[in-house]
Amino acid sequence: MRNHSNSIFVTGGGAGIGRGLAEAFHKLGNQVIIGGRREAVLSATCAANPGMSYVLVDVANGDSIRTAAHSVLSRFPPLNCVINNAGIQRMHDFSTAGGVDETGMVAEIETNLLGLMRMCAAFIPHLSRQPEATLINISSGLGFVPLARVPVYCATKAATHSFCVSLRHQLKHTPVRVVELIPPWVDTNLDKGRPRPAGRAPMALPQFIAEAMEGLSGDADEVPVGDAKFLYASAGTGDSFAKTFTRMNP
Ligand SMILES: NC(=O)c1ccc[n+]([C@@H]2O[C@H](COP(=O)([O-])OP(=O)(O)OC[C@H]3O[C@@H](n4cnc5c(N)ncnc54)[C@H](OP(=O)(O)O)[C@@H]3O)[C@@H](O)[C@H]2O)c1
């Protein structure tokens, strides 16, 4: 995608990866609107980046998405890019009684998967009417090779990848490009408060943002960053998948 003069809505744009991407696009001369549930966080991010705007949205709630979409599109009619970034991650152990947090499991699926799908449904009609538009869905390297202690999270990210492939096919005759950004383990609040494995360290957020922005400026549909490249490559993506997909989806 071109890296300037876009109008971009980023969910979860007040913190972590979403804020990093929002600020990077803002600095390049894009109109950036950030969304999330915590108004104080969104407002502080906008105060630190004059010209940036925010809209409250809870992507786990369909009505909230539809209200936010209406607000974003009426305030920013040239919107031509949506970054579906909002996400949460929980640990579950299906081998132990009480190891599964039912509420957390539903929240993960509603936020990471259903939320992303509802966001696509809410914005695609508008994006399809733009001369050029980009839908950036954030999955994870863990969607390609799971980390078993966060099994529901990994399943939502594998499903996000599958959904991106189908969406790209359905939208191929429209101006909407579907890009899947595939982060590695990045130092954010996603796993806050959890013990981190000894000898392993997440990618620093600024380094991730720099590499992600470089990847997004190219024409790849799937953009794995850092160590996510190894997970992505281990999962049998590539020519054989593309041939079989094309045979099934002429
Ligand atoms: N960090 C990693 O290692 C890593 C690796 C691979 C992929 N990812 C993906 O990258 C994305 C961003 O994660 P992060 O690492 O930046 O996590 P983070 O620092 O915890 O930020 C998550 C963001 O999502 C927003 N959010 C969460 N639930 C929401 C909801 N229901 N409605 C609207 N916004 C919501 C949060 O804002 P509010 O709380 O204000 O709503 C926050 O801004 C996620 O999709 C995550 O799965 C992260």
PDB file of C-alpha atoms and ligand atoms in Angstrom:
ATOM      1  CA  MET A   1       0.000   0.000   0.000  1.00  0.00           C
ATOM      2  CA  ARG A   2       1.152   3.572  -0.429  1.00  0.00           C
ATOM      3  CA  ASN A   3       2.445   4.768   2.905  1.00  0.00           C
ATOM      4  CA  HIS A   4       0.973   8.284   2.979  1.00  0.00           C
ATOM      5  CA  SER A   5      -2.289  10.135   2.299  1.00  0.00           C
ATOM      6  CA  ASN A   6      -4.470   7.282   3.517  1.00  0.00           C
ATOM      7  CA  SER A   7      -7.264   7.510   6.043  1.00  0.00           C
ATOM      8  CA  ILE A   8      -6.772   4.605   8.454  1.00  0.00           C
ATOM      9  CA  PHE A   9      -8.834   3.174  11.328  1.00  0.00           C
ATOM     10  CA  VAL A  10      -6.799   1.034  13.772  1.00  0.00           C
ATOM     11  CA  THR A  11      -8.607  -1.051  16.402  1.00  0.00           C
ATOM     12  CA  GLY A  12      -6.682  -1.334  19.645  1.00  0.00           C
ATOM     13  CA  GLY A  13      -4.724   1.715  18.495  1.00  0.00           C
ATOM     14  CA  GLY A  14      -4.185   3.106  22.010  1.00  0.00           C
ATOM     15  CA  ALA A  15      -1.611   0.517  23.110  1.00  0.00           C
ATOM     16  CA  GLY A  16       1.043  -1.963  22.012  1.00  0.00           C
ATOM     17  CA  ILE A  17       1.288  -2.920  18.351  1.00  0.00           C
ATOM     18  CA  GLY A  18      -1.826  -0.932  17.409  1.00  0.00           C
ATOM     19  CA  ARG A  19      -0.433   2.270  18.886  1.00  0.00           C
ATOM     20  CA  GLY A  20       2.950   1.626  17.258  1.00  0.00           C
ATOM     21  CA  LEU A  21       1.378   1.211  13.822  1.00  0.00           C
ATOM     22  CA  ALA A  22      -0.979   4.171  14.368  1.00  0.00           C
ATOM     23  CA  GLU A  23       1.931   6.459  15.272  1.00  0.00           C
ATOM     24  CA  ALA A  24       4.107   5.213  12.397  1.00  0.00           C
ATOM     25  CA  PHE A  25       1.334   5.874   9.847  1.00  0.00           C
ATOM     26  CA  HIS A  26       0.531   9.222  11.505  1.00  0.00           C
ATOM     27  CA  LYS A  27       4.169  10.348  11.136  1.00  0.00           C
ATOM     28  CA  LEU A  28       4.080   9.451   7.435  1.00  0.00           C
ATOM     29  CA  GLY A  29       1.197  11.859   6.780  1.00  0.00           C
ATOM     30  CA  ASN A  30      -1.856   9.619   7.033  1.00  0.00           C
ATOM     31  CA  GLN A  31      -5.122  10.529   8.757  1.00  0.00           C
ATOM     32  CA  VAL A  32      -5.247   8.027  11.619  1.00  0.00           C
ATOM     33  CA  ILE A  33      -8.262   7.176  13.762  1.00  0.00           C
ATOM     34  CA  ILE A  34      -7.739   4.796  16.676  1.00  0.00           C
ATOM     35  CA  GLY A  35     -10.383   2.660  18.371  1.00  0.00           C
ATOM     36  CA  GLY A  36     -10.608   0.790  21.657  1.00  0.00           C
ATOM     37  CA  ARG A  37     -12.532   0.488  24.920  1.00  0.00           C
ATOM     38  CA  ARG A  38     -10.466   2.722  27.237  1.00  0.00           C
ATOM     39  CA  GLU A  39     -11.153   6.359  26.488  1.00  0.00           C
ATOM     40  CA  ALA A  40      -8.299   7.629  28.702  1.00  0.00           C
ATOM     41  CA  VAL A  41      -5.761   5.574  26.752  1.00  0.00           C
ATOM     42  CA  LEU A  42      -7.131   6.650  23.372  1.00  0.00           C
ATOM     43  CA  SER A  43      -7.319  10.278  24.400  1.00  0.00           C
ATOM     44  CA  ALA A  44      -3.718  10.263  25.735  1.00  0.00           C
ATOM     45  CA  THR A  45      -2.486   8.704  22.476  1.00  0.00           C
ATOM     46  CA  CYS A  46      -4.265  11.399  20.448  1.00  0.00           C
ATOM     47  CA  ALA A  47      -2.885  14.141  22.710  1.00  0.00           C
ATOM     48  CA  ALA A  48       0.628  12.830  22.030  1.00  0.00           C
ATOM     49  CA  ASN A  49      -0.061  12.772  18.269  1.00  0.00           C
ATOM     50  CA  PRO A  50      -1.842  15.992  17.262  1.00  0.00           C
ATOM     51  CA  GLY A  51      -4.240  15.373  14.377  1.00  0.00           C
ATOM     52  CA  MET A  52      -4.968  11.790  15.402  1.00  0.00           C
ATOM     53  CA  SER A  53      -8.602  11.050  16.362  1.00  0.00           C
ATOM     54  CA  TYR A  54     -10.328   8.331  18.327  1.00  0.00           C
ATOM     55  CA  VAL A  55     -13.610   6.449  18.409  1.00  0.00           C
ATOM     56  CA  LEU A  56     -14.720   4.188  21.244  1.00  0.00           C
ATOM     57  CA  VAL A  57     -15.349   0.605  20.189  1.00  0.00           C
ATOM     58  CA  ASP A  58     -15.633  -2.781  21.837  1.00  0.00           C
ATOM     59  CA  VAL A  59     -14.939  -5.242  19.020  1.00  0.00           C
ATOM     60  CA  ALA A  60     -16.404  -8.066  21.114  1.00  0.00           C
ATOM     61  CA  ASN A  61     -19.798  -6.415  20.687  1.00  0.00           C
ATOM     62  CA  GLY A  62     -21.518  -6.311  17.284  1.00  0.00           C
ATOM     63  CA  ASP A  63     -23.647  -3.248  18.118  1.00  0.00           C
ATOM     64  CA  SER A  64     -20.564  -1.358  19.285  1.00  0.00           C
ATOM     65  CA  ILE A  65     -18.796  -2.175  16.001  1.00  0.00           C
ATOM     66  CA  ARG A  66     -21.741  -0.981  13.916  1.00  0.00           C
ATOM     67  CA  THR A  67     -22.029   2.251  15.951  1.00  0.00           C
ATOM     68  CA  ALA A  68     -18.286   2.881  15.680  1.00  0.00           C
ATOM     69  CA  ALA A  69     -18.289   2.174  11.930  1.00  0.00           C
ATOM     70  CA  HIS A  70     -21.085   4.693  11.448  1.00  0.00           C
ATOM     71  CA  SER A  71     -19.198   7.285  13.503  1.00  0.00           C
ATOM     72  CA  VAL A  72     -15.851   6.714  11.708  1.00  0.00           C
ATOM     73  CA  LEU A  73     -17.375   6.770   8.226  1.00  0.00           C
ATOM     74  CA  SER A  74     -19.516   9.846   8.831  1.00  0.00           C
ATOM     75  CA  ARG A  75     -16.551  11.767  10.283  1.00  0.00           C
ATOM     76  CA  PHE A  76     -13.945  10.423   7.843  1.00  0.00           C
ATOM     77  CA  PRO A  77     -15.616   9.637   4.497  1.00  0.00           C
ATOM     78  CA  PRO A  78     -12.290   9.114   2.633  1.00  0.00           C
ATOM     79  CA  LEU A  79     -11.420   6.171   4.940  1.00  0.00           C
ATOM     80  CA  ASN A  80      -9.536   3.663   2.796  1.00  0.00           C
ATOM     81  CA  CYS A  81      -7.748   1.411   5.283  1.00  0.00           C
ATOM     82  CA  VAL A  82      -8.804  -0.605   8.334  1.00  0.00           C
ATOM     83  CA  ILE A  83      -6.297  -2.332  10.588  1.00  0.00           C
ATOM     84  CA  ASN A  84      -7.945  -5.103  12.609  1.00  0.00           C
ATOM     85  CA  ASN A  85      -5.450  -5.238  15.457  1.00  0.00           C
ATOM     86  CA  ALA A  86      -7.461  -5.501  18.717  1.00  0.00           C
ATOM     87  CA  GLY A  87      -6.780  -8.802  20.440  1.00  0.00           C
ATOM     88  CA  ILE A  88      -6.463 -10.592  23.760  1.00  0.00           C
ATOM     89  CA  GLN A  89      -4.719 -13.758  24.889  1.00  0.00           C
ATOM     90  CA  ARG A  90      -5.533 -16.145  27.765  1.00  0.00           C
ATOM     91  CA  MET A  91      -3.960 -19.337  29.093  1.00  0.00           C
ATOM     92  CA  HIS A  92      -6.137 -22.466  29.367  1.00  0.00           C
ATOM     93  CA  ASP A  93      -5.317 -26.025  30.380  1.00  0.00           C
ATOM     94  CA  PHE A  94      -7.889 -28.439  28.981  1.00  0.00           C
ATOM     95  CA  SER A  95      -6.174 -31.341  30.797  1.00  0.00           C
ATOM     96  CA  THR A  96      -7.106 -30.151  34.286  1.00  0.00           C
ATOM     97  CA  ALA A  97     -10.501 -29.760  35.943  1.00  0.00           C
ATOM     98  CA  GLY A  98     -11.191 -26.049  36.117  1.00  0.00           C
ATOM     99  CA  GLY A  99      -8.282 -25.300  33.769  1.00  0.00           C
ATOM    100  CA  VAL A 100     -10.522 -23.654  31.223  1.00  0.00           C
ATOM    101  CA  ASP A 101     -11.770 -20.164  31.903  1.00  0.00           C
ATOM    102  CA  GLU A 102     -15.123 -20.221  30.086  1.00  0.00           C
ATOM    103  CA  THR A 103     -15.556 -16.430  30.195  1.00  0.00           C
ATOM    104  CA  GLY A 104     -12.013 -15.842  28.983  1.00  0.00           C
ATOM    105  CA  MET A 105     -12.407 -18.389  26.184  1.00  0.00           C
ATOM    106  CA  VAL A 106     -15.586 -16.725  24.888  1.00  0.00           C
ATOM    107  CA  ALA A 107     -13.983 -13.276  25.151  1.00  0.00           C
ATOM    108  CA  GLU A 108     -10.958 -14.418  23.128  1.00  0.00           C
ATOM    109  CA  ILE A 109     -13.131 -15.820  20.344  1.00  0.00           C
ATOM    110  CA  GLU A 110     -15.476 -12.814  20.351  1.00  0.00           C
ATOM    111  CA  THR A 111     -12.588 -10.330  20.304  1.00  0.00           C
ATOM    112  CA  ASN A 112      -9.973 -11.974  18.101  1.00  0.00           C
ATOM    113  CA  LEU A 113     -12.160 -13.785  15.597  1.00  0.00           C
ATOM    114  CA  LEU A 114     -15.799 -12.738  15.604  1.00  0.00           C
ATOM    115  CA  GLY A 115     -14.769  -9.125  16.230  1.00  0.00           C
ATOM    116  CA  LEU A 116     -12.405  -9.163  13.267  1.00  0.00           C
ATOM    117  CA  MET A 117     -15.041 -10.762  11.036  1.00  0.00           C
ATOM    118  CA  ARG A 118     -17.711  -8.259  12.128  1.00  0.00           C
ATOM    119  CA  MET A 119     -15.287  -5.384  11.523  1.00  0.00           C
ATOM    120  CA  CYS A 120     -14.698  -6.687   7.993  1.00  0.00           C
ATOM    121  CA  ALA A 121     -18.447  -6.987   7.387  1.00  0.00           C
ATOM    122  CA  ALA A 122     -19.019  -3.449   8.707  1.00  0.00           C
ATOM    123  CA  PHE A 123     -16.289  -1.747   6.645  1.00  0.00           C
ATOM    124  CA  ILE A 124     -15.990  -3.720   3.388  1.00  0.00           C
ATOM    125  CA  PRO A 125     -19.026  -2.101   1.709  1.00  0.00           C
ATOM    126  CA  HIS A 126     -17.420   1.336   2.227  1.00  0.00           C
ATOM    127  CA  LEU A 127     -13.879   0.194   1.357  1.00  0.00           C
ATOM    128  CA  SER A 128     -15.172  -1.396  -1.865  1.00  0.00           C
ATOM    129  CA  ARG A 129     -16.349   2.021  -3.044  1.00  0.00           C
ATOM    130  CA  GLN A 130     -12.894   3.633  -2.684  1.00  0.00           C
ATOM    131  CA  PRO A 131     -10.492   3.846  -5.642  1.00  0.00           C
ATOM    132  CA  GLU A 132      -7.943   1.835  -3.601  1.00  0.00           C
ATOM    133  CA  ALA A 133      -8.366   0.311  -0.168  1.00  0.00           C
ATOM    134  CA  THR A 134      -6.469  -1.977   2.203  1.00  0.00           C
ATOM    135  CA  LEU A 135      -7.740  -4.230   4.948  1.00  0.00           C
ATOM    136  CA  ILE A 136      -4.921  -5.264   7.275  1.00  0.00           C
ATOM    137  CA  ASN A 137      -5.777  -8.178   9.560  1.00  0.00           C
ATOM    138  CA  ILE A 138      -3.319  -9.005  12.319  1.00  0.00           C
ATOM    139  CA  SER A 139      -2.901 -12.712  12.978  1.00  0.00           C
ATOM    140  CA  SER A 140       0.177 -14.192  14.679  1.00  0.00           C
ATOM    141  CA  GLY A 141       3.029 -16.605  14.091  1.00  0.00           C
ATOM    142  CA  LEU A 142       1.100 -18.741  16.621  1.00  0.00           C
ATOM    143  CA  GLY A 143      -1.650 -19.137  14.032  1.00  0.00           C
ATOM    144  CA  PHE A 144       0.833 -21.225  12.017  1.00  0.00           C
ATOM    145  CA  VAL A 145       2.505 -23.220  14.820  1.00  0.00           C
ATOM    146  CA  PRO A 146       0.531 -23.110  18.089  1.00  0.00           C
ATOM    147  CA  LEU A 147       1.867 -22.520  21.587  1.00  0.00           C
ATOM    148  CA  ALA A 148      -0.162 -25.103  23.495  1.00  0.00           C
ATOM    149  CA  ARG A 149      -0.590 -23.106  26.705  1.00  0.00           C
ATOM    150  CA  VAL A 150      -2.654 -20.489  24.830  1.00  0.00           C
ATOM    151  CA  PRO A 151      -4.708 -22.938  22.721  1.00  0.00           C
ATOM    152  CA  VAL A 152      -7.832 -20.841  22.125  1.00  0.00           C
ATOM    153  CA  TYR A 153      -5.764 -17.796  21.152  1.00  0.00           C
ATOM    154  CA  CYS A 154      -3.797 -19.881  18.630  1.00  0.00           C
ATOM    155  CA  ALA A 155      -7.021 -21.311  17.197  1.00  0.00           C
ATOM    156  CA  THR A 156      -8.420 -17.784  16.704  1.00  0.00           C
ATOM    157  CA  LYS A 157      -5.243 -16.777  14.897  1.00  0.00           C
ATOM    158  CA  ALA A 158      -5.212 -19.889  12.672  1.00  0.00           C
ATOM    159  CA  ALA A 159      -8.828 -19.079  11.830  1.00  0.00           C
ATOM    160  CA  THR A 160      -7.867 -15.469  11.108  1.00  0.00           C
ATOM    161  CA  HIS A 161      -5.324 -16.710   8.570  1.00  0.00           C
ATOM    162  CA  SER A 162      -7.894 -18.983   6.908  1.00  0.00           C
ATOM    163  CA  PHE A 163     -10.439 -16.150   6.873  1.00  0.00           C
ATOM    164  CA  CYS A 164      -7.924 -13.789   5.231  1.00  0.00           C
ATOM    165  CA  VAL A 165      -7.305 -16.301   2.425  1.00  0.00           C
ATOM    166  CA  SER A 166     -11.041 -16.615   1.689  1.00  0.00           C
ATOM    167  CA  LEU A 167     -11.647 -12.879   2.035  1.00  0.00           C
ATOM    168  CA  ARG A 168      -8.831 -12.082  -0.401  1.00  0.00           C
ATOM    169  CA  HIS A 169     -10.375 -14.476  -2.912  1.00  0.00           C
ATOM    170  CA  GLN A 170     -13.882 -13.014  -2.486  1.00  0.00           C
ATOM    171  CA  LEU A 171     -12.587  -9.453  -2.864  1.00  0.00           C
ATOM    172  CA  LYS A 172     -10.230 -10.067  -5.773  1.00  0.00           C
ATOM    173  CA  HIS A 173     -12.431  -8.148  -8.224  1.00  0.00           C
ATOM    174  CA  THR A 174     -12.842  -5.174  -5.863  1.00  0.00           C
ATOM    175  CA  PRO A 175     -10.373  -2.365  -5.033  1.00  0.00           C
ATOM    176  CA  VAL A 176      -9.869  -3.893  -1.548  1.00  0.00           C
ATOM    177  CA  ARG A 177      -6.522  -5.560  -0.893  1.00  0.00           C
ATOM    178  CA  VAL A 178      -6.451  -7.973   2.049  1.00  0.00           C
ATOM    179  CA  VAL A 179      -3.117  -8.061   3.877  1.00  0.00           C
ATOM    180  CA  GLU A 180      -2.319 -10.378   6.783  1.00  0.00           C
ATOM    181  CA  LEU A 181       0.320  -9.005   9.145  1.00  0.00           C
ATOM    182  CA  ILE A 182       1.901 -11.855  11.115  1.00  0.00           C
ATOM    183  CA  PRO A 183       3.797 -10.695  14.229  1.00  0.00           C
ATOM    184  CA  PRO A 184       6.232 -12.785  16.261  1.00  0.00           C
ATOM    185  CA  TRP A 185       6.353 -12.524  20.064  1.00  0.00           C
ATOM    186  CA  VAL A 186       6.523  -8.742  20.660  1.00  0.00           C
ATOM    187  CA  ASP A 187       7.070  -6.920  23.942  1.00  0.00           C
ATOM    188  CA  THR A 188       3.583  -5.515  24.745  1.00  0.00           C
ATOM    189  CA  ASN A 189       0.921  -5.961  27.415  1.00  0.00           C
ATOM    190  CA  LEU A 190      -0.618  -8.971  25.640  1.00  0.00           C
ATOM    191  CA  ASP A 191       1.029 -11.447  28.066  1.00  0.00           C
ATOM    192  CA  LYS A 192       1.339  -8.983  30.942  1.00  0.00           C
ATOM    193  CA  GLY A 193       1.867 -10.510  34.376  1.00  0.00           C
ATOM    194  CA  ARG A 194       2.739 -13.967  33.052  1.00  0.00           C
ATOM    195  CA  PRO A 195       6.123 -15.595  33.642  1.00  0.00           C
ATOM    196  CA  ARG A 196       8.214 -15.489  30.482  1.00  0.00           C
ATOM    197  CA  PRO A 197      10.288 -18.522  29.426  1.00  0.00           C
ATOM    198  CA  ALA A 198      13.939 -18.313  30.478  1.00  0.00           C
ATOM    199  CA  GLY A 199      16.396 -17.640  27.678  1.00  0.00           C
ATOM    200  CA  ARG A 200      13.788 -16.249  25.291  1.00  0.00           C
ATOM    201  CA  ALA A 201      12.911 -12.625  24.747  1.00  0.00           C
ATOM    202  CA  PRO A 202      10.192 -10.909  22.774  1.00  0.00           C
ATOM    203  CA  MET A 203      11.020  -8.605  19.854  1.00  0.00           C
ATOM    204  CA  ALA A 204      11.222  -4.975  20.968  1.00  0.00           C
ATOM    205  CA  LEU A 205       8.151  -3.023  19.845  1.00  0.00           C
ATOM    206  CA  PRO A 206      10.057  -0.283  17.912  1.00  0.00           C
ATOM    207  CA  GLN A 207      11.996  -2.916  15.958  1.00  0.00           C
ATOM    208  CA  PHE A 208       8.782  -4.805  15.196  1.00  0.00           C
ATOM    209  CA  ILE A 209       7.045  -1.632  13.991  1.00  0.00           C
ATOM    210  CA  ALA A 210       9.986  -0.697  11.749  1.00  0.00           C
ATOM    211  CA  GLU A 211      10.034  -4.162  10.108  1.00  0.00           C
ATOM    212  CA  ALA A 212       6.229  -4.345   9.875  1.00  0.00           C
ATOM    213  CA  MET A 213       6.058  -0.924   8.171  1.00  0.00           C
ATOM    214  CA  GLU A 214       8.693  -2.023   5.678  1.00  0.00           C
ATOM    215  CA  GLY A 215       6.734  -5.218   4.963  1.00  0.00           C
ATOM    216  CA  LEU A 216       3.446  -3.330   4.592  1.00  0.00           C
ATOM    217  CA  SER A 217       5.007  -0.944   2.078  1.00  0.00           C
ATOM    218  CA  GLY A 218       5.591  -3.860  -0.325  1.00  0.00           C
ATOM    219  CA  ASP A 219       3.081  -5.872  -2.300  1.00  0.00           C
ATOM    220  CA  ALA A 220       3.051  -9.106  -0.240  1.00  0.00           C
ATOM    221  CA  ASP A 221      -0.380 -10.315   0.861  1.00  0.00           C
ATOM    222  CA  GLU A 222       1.082 -12.097   3.884  1.00  0.00           C
ATOM    223  CA  VAL A 223       3.696 -10.246   5.927  1.00  0.00           C
ATOM    224  CA  PRO A 224       5.445 -12.358   8.576  1.00  0.00           C
ATOM    225  CA  VAL A 225       7.875 -10.353  10.724  1.00  0.00           C
ATOM    226  CA  GLY A 226      10.977 -11.491  12.669  1.00  0.00           C
ATOM    227  CA  ASP A 227      10.715 -14.999  14.136  1.00  0.00           C
ATOM    228  CA  ALA A 228       7.174 -15.354  12.758  1.00  0.00           C
ATOM    229  CA  LYS A 229       8.890 -16.022   9.417  1.00  0.00           C
ATOM    230  CA  PHE A 230      10.066 -19.431  10.768  1.00  0.00           C
ATOM    231  CA  LEU A 231       6.619 -20.373  12.072  1.00  0.00           C
ATOM    232  CA  TYR A 232       5.016 -19.223   8.814  1.00  0.00           C
ATOM    233  CA  ALA A 233       7.520 -21.232   6.744  1.00  0.00           C
ATOM    234  CA  SER A 234       7.008 -24.385   8.870  1.00  0.00           C
ATOM    235  CA  ALA A 235       3.287 -24.466   8.195  1.00  0.00           C
ATOM    236  CA  GLY A 236       3.252 -25.463   4.551  1.00  0.00           C
ATOM    237  CA  THR A 237       2.254 -22.113   3.141  1.00  0.00           C
ATOM    238  CA  GLY A 238       3.544 -21.355  -0.322  1.00  0.00           C
ATOM    239  CA  ASP A 239       3.259 -22.947  -3.754  1.00  0.00           C
ATOM    240  CA  SER A 240       1.654 -26.251  -2.852  1.00  0.00           C
ATOM    241  CA  PHE A 241      -1.043 -24.505  -0.786  1.00  0.00           C
ATOM    242  CA  ALA A 242      -1.616 -21.899  -3.506  1.00  0.00           C
ATOM    243  CA  LYS A 243      -2.042 -24.597  -6.193  1.00  0.00           C
ATOM    244  CA  THR A 244      -4.528 -26.588  -4.133  1.00  0.00           C
ATOM    245  CA  PHE A 245      -6.442 -23.440  -3.152  1.00  0.00           C
ATOM    246  CA  THR A 246      -6.707 -22.351  -6.771  1.00  0.00           C
ATOM    247  CA  ARG A 247      -7.949 -25.802  -7.788  1.00  0.00           C
ATOM    248  CA  MET A 248     -10.676 -25.636  -5.109  1.00  0.00           C
ATOM    249  CA  ASN A 249     -11.513 -21.986  -5.794  1.00  0.00           C
ATOM    250  CA  PRO A 250     -11.296 -21.469  -9.549  1.00  0.00           C
TER     251      PRO A 250
HETATM  252  N1  LIG B   1       2.473  -9.017  21.365  1.00  0.00           N
HETATM  253  C1  LIG B   1       2.651 -10.163  20.728  1.00  0.00           C
HETATM  254  O1  LIG B   1       3.538 -10.958  21.062  1.00  0.00           O
HETATM  255  C2  LIG B   1       1.785 -10.505  19.548  1.00  0.00           C
HETATM  256  C3  LIG B   1       2.197 -11.528  18.694  1.00  0.00           C
HETATM  257  C4  LIG B   1       1.413 -11.874  17.605  1.00  0.00           C
HETATM  258  C5  LIG B   1       0.223 -11.195  17.368  1.00  0.00           C
HETATM  259  N2  LIG B   1      -0.159 -10.194  18.220  1.00  0.00           N
HETATM  260  C6  LIG B   1      -1.440  -9.549  17.952  1.00  0.00           C
HETATM  261  O2  LIG B   1      -1.269  -8.150  17.850  1.00  0.00           O
HETATM  262  C7  LIG B   1      -2.479  -7.501  18.233  1.00  0.00           C
HETATM  263  C8  LIG B   1      -2.186  -6.414  19.253  1.00  0.00           C
HETATM  264  O3  LIG B   1      -1.683  -7.028  20.431  1.00  0.00           O
HETATM  265  P1  LIG B   1      -0.668  -6.289  21.414  1.00  0.00           P
HETATM  266  O4  LIG B   1       0.473  -7.195  21.590  1.00  0.00           O
HETATM  267  O5  LIG B   1      -0.426  -4.905  20.988  1.00  0.00           O
HETATM  268  O6  LIG B   1      -1.512  -6.346  22.778  1.00  0.00           O
HETATM  269  P2  LIG B   1      -1.829  -5.207  23.852  1.00  0.00           P
HETATM  270  O7  LIG B   1      -0.636  -4.397  24.134  1.00  0.00           O
HETATM  271  O8  LIG B   1      -2.471  -5.964  24.969  1.00  0.00           O
HETATM  272  O9  LIG B   1      -2.919  -4.286  23.120  1.00  0.00           O
HETATM  273  C9  LIG B   1      -4.160  -4.825  22.779  1.00  0.00           C
HETATM  274  C10 LIG B   1      -5.036  -3.709  22.238  1.00  0.00           C
HETATM  275  O10 LIG B   1      -6.291  -4.289  21.846  1.00  0.00           O
HETATM  276  C11 LIG B   1      -7.327  -3.504  22.380  1.00  0.00           C
HETATM  277  N3  LIG B   1      -8.487  -4.357  22.654  1.00  0.00           N
HETATM  278  C12 LIG B   1      -8.533  -5.506  23.359  1.00  0.00           C
HETATM  279  N4  LIG B   1      -9.794  -5.967  23.422  1.00  0.00           N
HETATM  280  C13 LIG B   1     -10.559  -5.080  22.734  1.00  0.00           C
HETATM  281  C14 LIG B   1     -11.934  -4.987  22.458  1.00  0.00           C
HETATM  282  N5  LIG B   1     -12.818  -5.901  22.906  1.00  0.00           N
HETATM  283  N6  LIG B   1     -12.378  -3.947  21.723  1.00  0.00           N
HETATM  284  C15 LIG B   1     -11.516  -3.013  21.270  1.00  0.00           C
HETATM  285  N7  LIG B   1     -10.199  -3.039  21.510  1.00  0.00           N
HETATM  286  C16 LIG B   1      -9.729  -4.055  22.243  1.00  0.00           C
HETATM  287  C17 LIG B   1      -6.766  -2.902  23.664  1.00  0.00           C
HETATM  288  O11 LIG B   1      -7.422  -1.666  23.953  1.00  0.00           O
HETATM  289  P3  LIG B   1      -8.541  -1.515  25.114  1.00  0.00           P
HETATM  290  O12 LIG B   1      -8.149  -2.437  26.217  1.00  0.00           O
HETATM  291  O13 LIG B   1      -8.495  -0.071  25.457  1.00  0.00           O
HETATM  292  O14 LIG B   1      -9.837  -1.891  24.448  1.00  0.00           O
HETATM  293  C18 LIG B   1      -5.331  -2.642  23.262  1.00  0.00           C
HETATM  294  O15 LIG B   1      -5.210  -1.381  22.656  1.00  0.00           O
HETATM  295  C19 LIG B   1      -3.401  -8.607  18.763  1.00  0.00           C
HETATM  296  O16 LIG B   1      -4.296  -9.003  17.755  1.00  0.00           O
HETATM  297  C20 LIG B   1      -2.443  -9.727  19.074  1.00  0.00           C
HETATM  298  O17 LIG B   1      -3.054 -10.997  19.029  1.00  0.00           O
HETATM  299  C21 LIG B   1       0.589  -9.823  19.287  1.00  0.00           C
END
